[in-house]
Tab-separated table of C-alpha atoms in Angstrom:
chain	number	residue	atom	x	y	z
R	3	UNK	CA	23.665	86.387	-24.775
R	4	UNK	CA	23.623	82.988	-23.052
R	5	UNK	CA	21.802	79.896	-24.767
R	6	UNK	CA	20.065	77.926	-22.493
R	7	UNK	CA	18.872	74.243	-23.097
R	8	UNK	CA	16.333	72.088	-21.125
R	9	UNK	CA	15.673	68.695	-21.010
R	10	UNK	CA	13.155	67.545	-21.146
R	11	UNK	CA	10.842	70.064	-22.250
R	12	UNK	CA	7.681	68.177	-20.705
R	13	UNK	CA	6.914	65.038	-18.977
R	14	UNK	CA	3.941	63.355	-17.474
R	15	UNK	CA	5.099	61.586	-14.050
R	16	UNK	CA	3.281	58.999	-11.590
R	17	UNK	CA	3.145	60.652	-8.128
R	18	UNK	CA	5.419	59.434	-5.866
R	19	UNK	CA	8.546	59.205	-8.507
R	20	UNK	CA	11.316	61.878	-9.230
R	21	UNK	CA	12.375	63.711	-12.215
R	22	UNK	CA	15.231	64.830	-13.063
R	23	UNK	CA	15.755	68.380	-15.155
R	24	UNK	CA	19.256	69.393	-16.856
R	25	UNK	CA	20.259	72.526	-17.859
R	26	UNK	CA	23.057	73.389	-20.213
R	27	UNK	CA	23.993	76.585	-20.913
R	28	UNK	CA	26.118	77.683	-24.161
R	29	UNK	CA	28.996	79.716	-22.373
R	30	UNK	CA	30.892	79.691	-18.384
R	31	UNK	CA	28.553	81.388	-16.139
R	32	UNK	CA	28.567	81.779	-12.952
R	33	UNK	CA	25.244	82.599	-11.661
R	34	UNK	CA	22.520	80.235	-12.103
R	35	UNK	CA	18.874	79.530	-11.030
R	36	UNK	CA	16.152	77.455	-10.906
R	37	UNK	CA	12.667	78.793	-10.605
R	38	UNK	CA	9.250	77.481	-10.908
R	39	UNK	CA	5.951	78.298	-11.889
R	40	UNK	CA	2.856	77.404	-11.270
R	41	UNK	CA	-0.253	77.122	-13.255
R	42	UNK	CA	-2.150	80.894	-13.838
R	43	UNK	CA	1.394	82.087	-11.341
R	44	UNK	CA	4.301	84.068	-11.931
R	45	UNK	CA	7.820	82.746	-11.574
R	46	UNK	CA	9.154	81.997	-7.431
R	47	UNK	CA	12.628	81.289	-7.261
R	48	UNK	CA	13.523	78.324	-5.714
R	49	UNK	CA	16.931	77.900	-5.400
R	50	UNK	CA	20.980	79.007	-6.607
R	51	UNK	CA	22.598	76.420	-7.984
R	52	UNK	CA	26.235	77.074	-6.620
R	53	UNK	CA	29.425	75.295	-8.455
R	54	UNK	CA	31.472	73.157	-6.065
R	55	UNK	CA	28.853	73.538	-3.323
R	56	UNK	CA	25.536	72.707	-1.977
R	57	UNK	CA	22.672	74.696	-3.712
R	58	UNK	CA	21.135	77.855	-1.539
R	59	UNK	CA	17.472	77.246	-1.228
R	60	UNK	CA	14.563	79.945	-0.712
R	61	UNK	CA	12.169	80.012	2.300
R	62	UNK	CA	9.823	76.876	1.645
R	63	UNK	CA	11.939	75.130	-0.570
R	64	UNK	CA	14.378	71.927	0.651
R	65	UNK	CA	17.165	70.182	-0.545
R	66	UNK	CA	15.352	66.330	0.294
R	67	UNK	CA	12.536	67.808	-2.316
R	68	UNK	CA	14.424	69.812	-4.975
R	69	UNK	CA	18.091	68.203	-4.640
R	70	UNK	CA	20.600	70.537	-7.304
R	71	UNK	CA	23.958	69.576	-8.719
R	72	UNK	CA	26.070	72.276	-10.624
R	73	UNK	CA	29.321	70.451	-11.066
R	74	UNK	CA	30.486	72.962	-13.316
R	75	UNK	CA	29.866	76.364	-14.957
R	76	UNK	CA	27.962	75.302	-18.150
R	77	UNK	CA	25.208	72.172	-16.494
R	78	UNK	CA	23.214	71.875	-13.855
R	79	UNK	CA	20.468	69.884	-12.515
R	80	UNK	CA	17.462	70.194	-10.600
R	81	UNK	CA	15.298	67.044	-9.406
R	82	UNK	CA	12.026	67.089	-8.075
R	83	UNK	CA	11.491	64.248	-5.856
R	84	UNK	CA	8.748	62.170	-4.504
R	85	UNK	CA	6.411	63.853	-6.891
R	86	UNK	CA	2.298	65.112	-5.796
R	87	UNK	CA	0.489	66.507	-8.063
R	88	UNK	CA	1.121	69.947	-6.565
R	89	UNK	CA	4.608	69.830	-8.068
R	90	UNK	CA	3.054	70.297	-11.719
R	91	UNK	CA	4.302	73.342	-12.762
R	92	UNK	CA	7.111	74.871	-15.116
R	93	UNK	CA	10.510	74.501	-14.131
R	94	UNK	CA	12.763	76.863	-15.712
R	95	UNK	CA	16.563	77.559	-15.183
R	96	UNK	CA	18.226	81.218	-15.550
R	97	UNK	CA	21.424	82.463	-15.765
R	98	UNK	CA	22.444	85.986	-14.717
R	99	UNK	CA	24.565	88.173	-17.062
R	100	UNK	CA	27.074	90.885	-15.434
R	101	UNK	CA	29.233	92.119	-18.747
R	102	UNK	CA	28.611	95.663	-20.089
R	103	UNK	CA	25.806	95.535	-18.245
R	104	UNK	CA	22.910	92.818	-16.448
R	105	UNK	CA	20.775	90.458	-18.368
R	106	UNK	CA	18.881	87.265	-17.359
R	107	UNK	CA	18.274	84.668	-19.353
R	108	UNK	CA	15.715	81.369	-19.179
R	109	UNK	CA	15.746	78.310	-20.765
R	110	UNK	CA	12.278	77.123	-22.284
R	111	UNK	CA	11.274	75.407	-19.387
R	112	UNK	CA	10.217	72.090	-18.629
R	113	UNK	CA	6.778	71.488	-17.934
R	114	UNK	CA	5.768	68.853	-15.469
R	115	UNK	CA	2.578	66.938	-14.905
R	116	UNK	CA	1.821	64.858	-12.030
R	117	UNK	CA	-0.782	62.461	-12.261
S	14	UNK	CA	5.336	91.915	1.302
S	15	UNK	CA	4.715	92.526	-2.314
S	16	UNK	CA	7.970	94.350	-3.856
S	17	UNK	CA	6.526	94.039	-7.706
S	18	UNK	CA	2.951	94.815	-8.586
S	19	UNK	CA	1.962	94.690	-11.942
S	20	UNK	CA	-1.181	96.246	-13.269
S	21	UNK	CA	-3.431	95.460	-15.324
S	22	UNK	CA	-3.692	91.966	-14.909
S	23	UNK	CA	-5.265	91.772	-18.067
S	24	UNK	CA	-5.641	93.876	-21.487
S	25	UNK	CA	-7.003	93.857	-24.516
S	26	UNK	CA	-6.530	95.810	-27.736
S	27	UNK	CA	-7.364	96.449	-30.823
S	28	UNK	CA	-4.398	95.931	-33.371
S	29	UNK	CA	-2.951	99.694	-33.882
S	30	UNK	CA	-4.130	100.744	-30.445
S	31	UNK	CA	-1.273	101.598	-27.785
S	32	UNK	CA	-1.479	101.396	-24.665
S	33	UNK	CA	1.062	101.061	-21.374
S	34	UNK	CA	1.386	98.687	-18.745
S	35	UNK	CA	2.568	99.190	-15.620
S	36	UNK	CA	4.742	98.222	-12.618
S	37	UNK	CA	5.493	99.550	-9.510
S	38	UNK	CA	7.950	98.326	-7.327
S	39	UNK	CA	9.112	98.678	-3.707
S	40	UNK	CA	12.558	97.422	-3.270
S	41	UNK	CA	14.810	99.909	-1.349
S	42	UNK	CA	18.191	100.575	-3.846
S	43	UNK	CA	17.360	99.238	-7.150
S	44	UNK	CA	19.709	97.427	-8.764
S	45	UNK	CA	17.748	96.210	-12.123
S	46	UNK	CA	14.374	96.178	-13.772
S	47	UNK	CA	13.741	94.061	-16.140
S	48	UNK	CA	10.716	93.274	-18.474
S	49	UNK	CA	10.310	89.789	-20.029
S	50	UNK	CA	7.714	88.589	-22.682
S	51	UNK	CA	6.507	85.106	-21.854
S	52	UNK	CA	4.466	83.407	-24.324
S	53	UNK	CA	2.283	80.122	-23.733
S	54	UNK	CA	4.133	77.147	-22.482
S	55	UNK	CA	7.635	79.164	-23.196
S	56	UNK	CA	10.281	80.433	-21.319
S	57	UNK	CA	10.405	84.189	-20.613
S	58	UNK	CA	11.768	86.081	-23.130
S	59	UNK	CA	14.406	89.136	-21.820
S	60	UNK	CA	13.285	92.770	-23.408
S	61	UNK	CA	15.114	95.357	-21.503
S	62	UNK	CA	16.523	96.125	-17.974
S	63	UNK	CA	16.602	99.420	-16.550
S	64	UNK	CA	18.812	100.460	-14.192
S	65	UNK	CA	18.030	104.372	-12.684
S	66	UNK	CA	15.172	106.589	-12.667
S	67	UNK	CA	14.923	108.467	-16.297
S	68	UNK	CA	15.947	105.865	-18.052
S	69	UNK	CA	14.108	104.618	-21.399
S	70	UNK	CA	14.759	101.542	-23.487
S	71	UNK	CA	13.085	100.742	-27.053
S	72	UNK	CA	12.726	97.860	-29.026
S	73	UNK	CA	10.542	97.500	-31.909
S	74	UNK	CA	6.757	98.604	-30.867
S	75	UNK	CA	8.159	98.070	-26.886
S	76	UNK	CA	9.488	101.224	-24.837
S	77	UNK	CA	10.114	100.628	-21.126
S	78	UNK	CA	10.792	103.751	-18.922
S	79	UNK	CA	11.584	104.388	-15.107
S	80	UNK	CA	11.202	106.507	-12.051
S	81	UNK	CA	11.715	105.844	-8.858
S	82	UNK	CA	8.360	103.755	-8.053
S	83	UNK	CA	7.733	102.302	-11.153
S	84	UNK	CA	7.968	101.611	-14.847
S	85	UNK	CA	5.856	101.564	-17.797
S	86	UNK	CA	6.361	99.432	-20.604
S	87	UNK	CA	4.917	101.096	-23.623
S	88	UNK	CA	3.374	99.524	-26.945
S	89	UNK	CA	3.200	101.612	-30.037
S	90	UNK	CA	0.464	100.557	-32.384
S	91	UNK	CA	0.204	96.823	-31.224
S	92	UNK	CA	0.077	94.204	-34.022
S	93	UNK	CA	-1.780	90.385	-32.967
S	94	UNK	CA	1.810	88.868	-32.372
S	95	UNK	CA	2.532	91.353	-29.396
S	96	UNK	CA	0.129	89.355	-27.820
S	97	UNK	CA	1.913	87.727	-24.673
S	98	UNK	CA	2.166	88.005	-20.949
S	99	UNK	CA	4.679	90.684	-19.944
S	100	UNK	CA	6.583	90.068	-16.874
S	101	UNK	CA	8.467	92.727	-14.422
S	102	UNK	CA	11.349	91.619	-12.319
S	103	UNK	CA	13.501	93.175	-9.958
S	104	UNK	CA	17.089	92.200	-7.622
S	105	UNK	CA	15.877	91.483	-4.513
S	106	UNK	CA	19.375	91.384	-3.045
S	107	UNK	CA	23.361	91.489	-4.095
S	108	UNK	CA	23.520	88.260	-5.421
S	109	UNK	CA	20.807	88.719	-8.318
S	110	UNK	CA	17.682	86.518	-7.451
S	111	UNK	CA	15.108	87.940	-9.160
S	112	UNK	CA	11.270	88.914	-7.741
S	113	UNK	CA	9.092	88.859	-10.440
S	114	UNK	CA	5.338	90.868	-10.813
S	115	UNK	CA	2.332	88.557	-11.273
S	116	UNK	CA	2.619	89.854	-15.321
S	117	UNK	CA	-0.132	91.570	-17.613
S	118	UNK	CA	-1.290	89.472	-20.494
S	119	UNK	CA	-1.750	91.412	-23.580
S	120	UNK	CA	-4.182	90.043	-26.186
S	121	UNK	CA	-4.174	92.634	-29.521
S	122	UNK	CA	-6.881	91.740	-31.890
S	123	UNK	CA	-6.747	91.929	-35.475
């Protein structure tokens, strides 16, 4: 099974700054998410981090808030920008499975405060 | 529209005690269930997926089964440390984005 690795694995931001989560993952995948969660919520996906192309976002999620970068098969990144303090919440990245047969996986998650 | 309810939203046993949780789910062609432990301030955990109605899966004190509306993750004589939140997730489409339940957190007293 994949191994997936977040940095960081909590910050404390100002509002109005961006952060910027990585996500390496031990082995070439090719599926990859990024979802959050909110405090007391369950997990919403936000968006598909594509390799060689622009992310695919979910309804209520943009590209000028949560710009992704997956410029290969094993990192990607997700940035929150131009942070409120609605954006606290746990980010967490996933990678999908297919061999045999379907797993997903998360990475620890990074949780962010916005003060 | 919901398409994965979980139920209870809460529960609490004593240690030995088993119980099931549920979820139901209303996504047309399944293509994957799967059951995650999440515990405080951690990543979900994967436990099982389940693919067709009739199928079971076991692990340890966990069994998950299936029909064709929902699933049931058993526990067999809980000990403190099963104490978690238990998530439910199905596809939601071909390209495997997942919809997750709101979970059931399971407390098990010593």
């Amino acid at each position: 099974s994949a191994v997936i690795s977040q940095k960081p694995s909590r910050d404390i931001c100002q509002r109005g700054t961006s952060l910027t989560i990585q996500c390496q993952v031990d082995s070439q995948v090719t599926m990859m998410f990024w979802y959050r969660q909110q405090p007391g919520q369950s997990l919403t996906l936000i968006a598909t981090a594509n390799q060689g192309s622009e992310a695919t976002y979910e309804s209520g999620f943009v590209i000028d808030k949560f710009p992704i970068s997956r410029p290969n098969l094993t990192f990607s990144t997700l940035t929150v920008s131009n942070m409120s303090p609605e954006d606290s919440s746990i980010y967490l990245c996933s990678v999908v499975e297919t061999g045999g047969g379907t797993e997903a996986f998360f990475g620890q998650g990074t949780r962010l405060t916005v003060v | 529209e919901d398409q994965v309810t979980q139920s209870p939203e809460a529960l609490r046993l004593q240690e030995g005690e088993s119980s099931s949780l549920n979820c139901s789910y209303t996504v047309s062609g399944l293509r994957g269930l799967f059951w995650y432990r999440q515990d405080p301030g951690k990543g979900p955990e994967f436990l099982f997926t389940l693919y067709s109605a009739g199928e079971e899966k076991e692990k340890e004190r966990l069994k998950a089964t299936l029909t064709k509306k929902e699933s049931f993750l058993h526990i067999t004589a809980p000990k403190p440390e099963d104490s978690a939140t238990y998530l439910c997730a199905v596809f939601i489409s071909n390209d495997y984005k997942l919809s997750f339940g709101a979970g059931t957190t399971v407390t098990v007293r010593a």
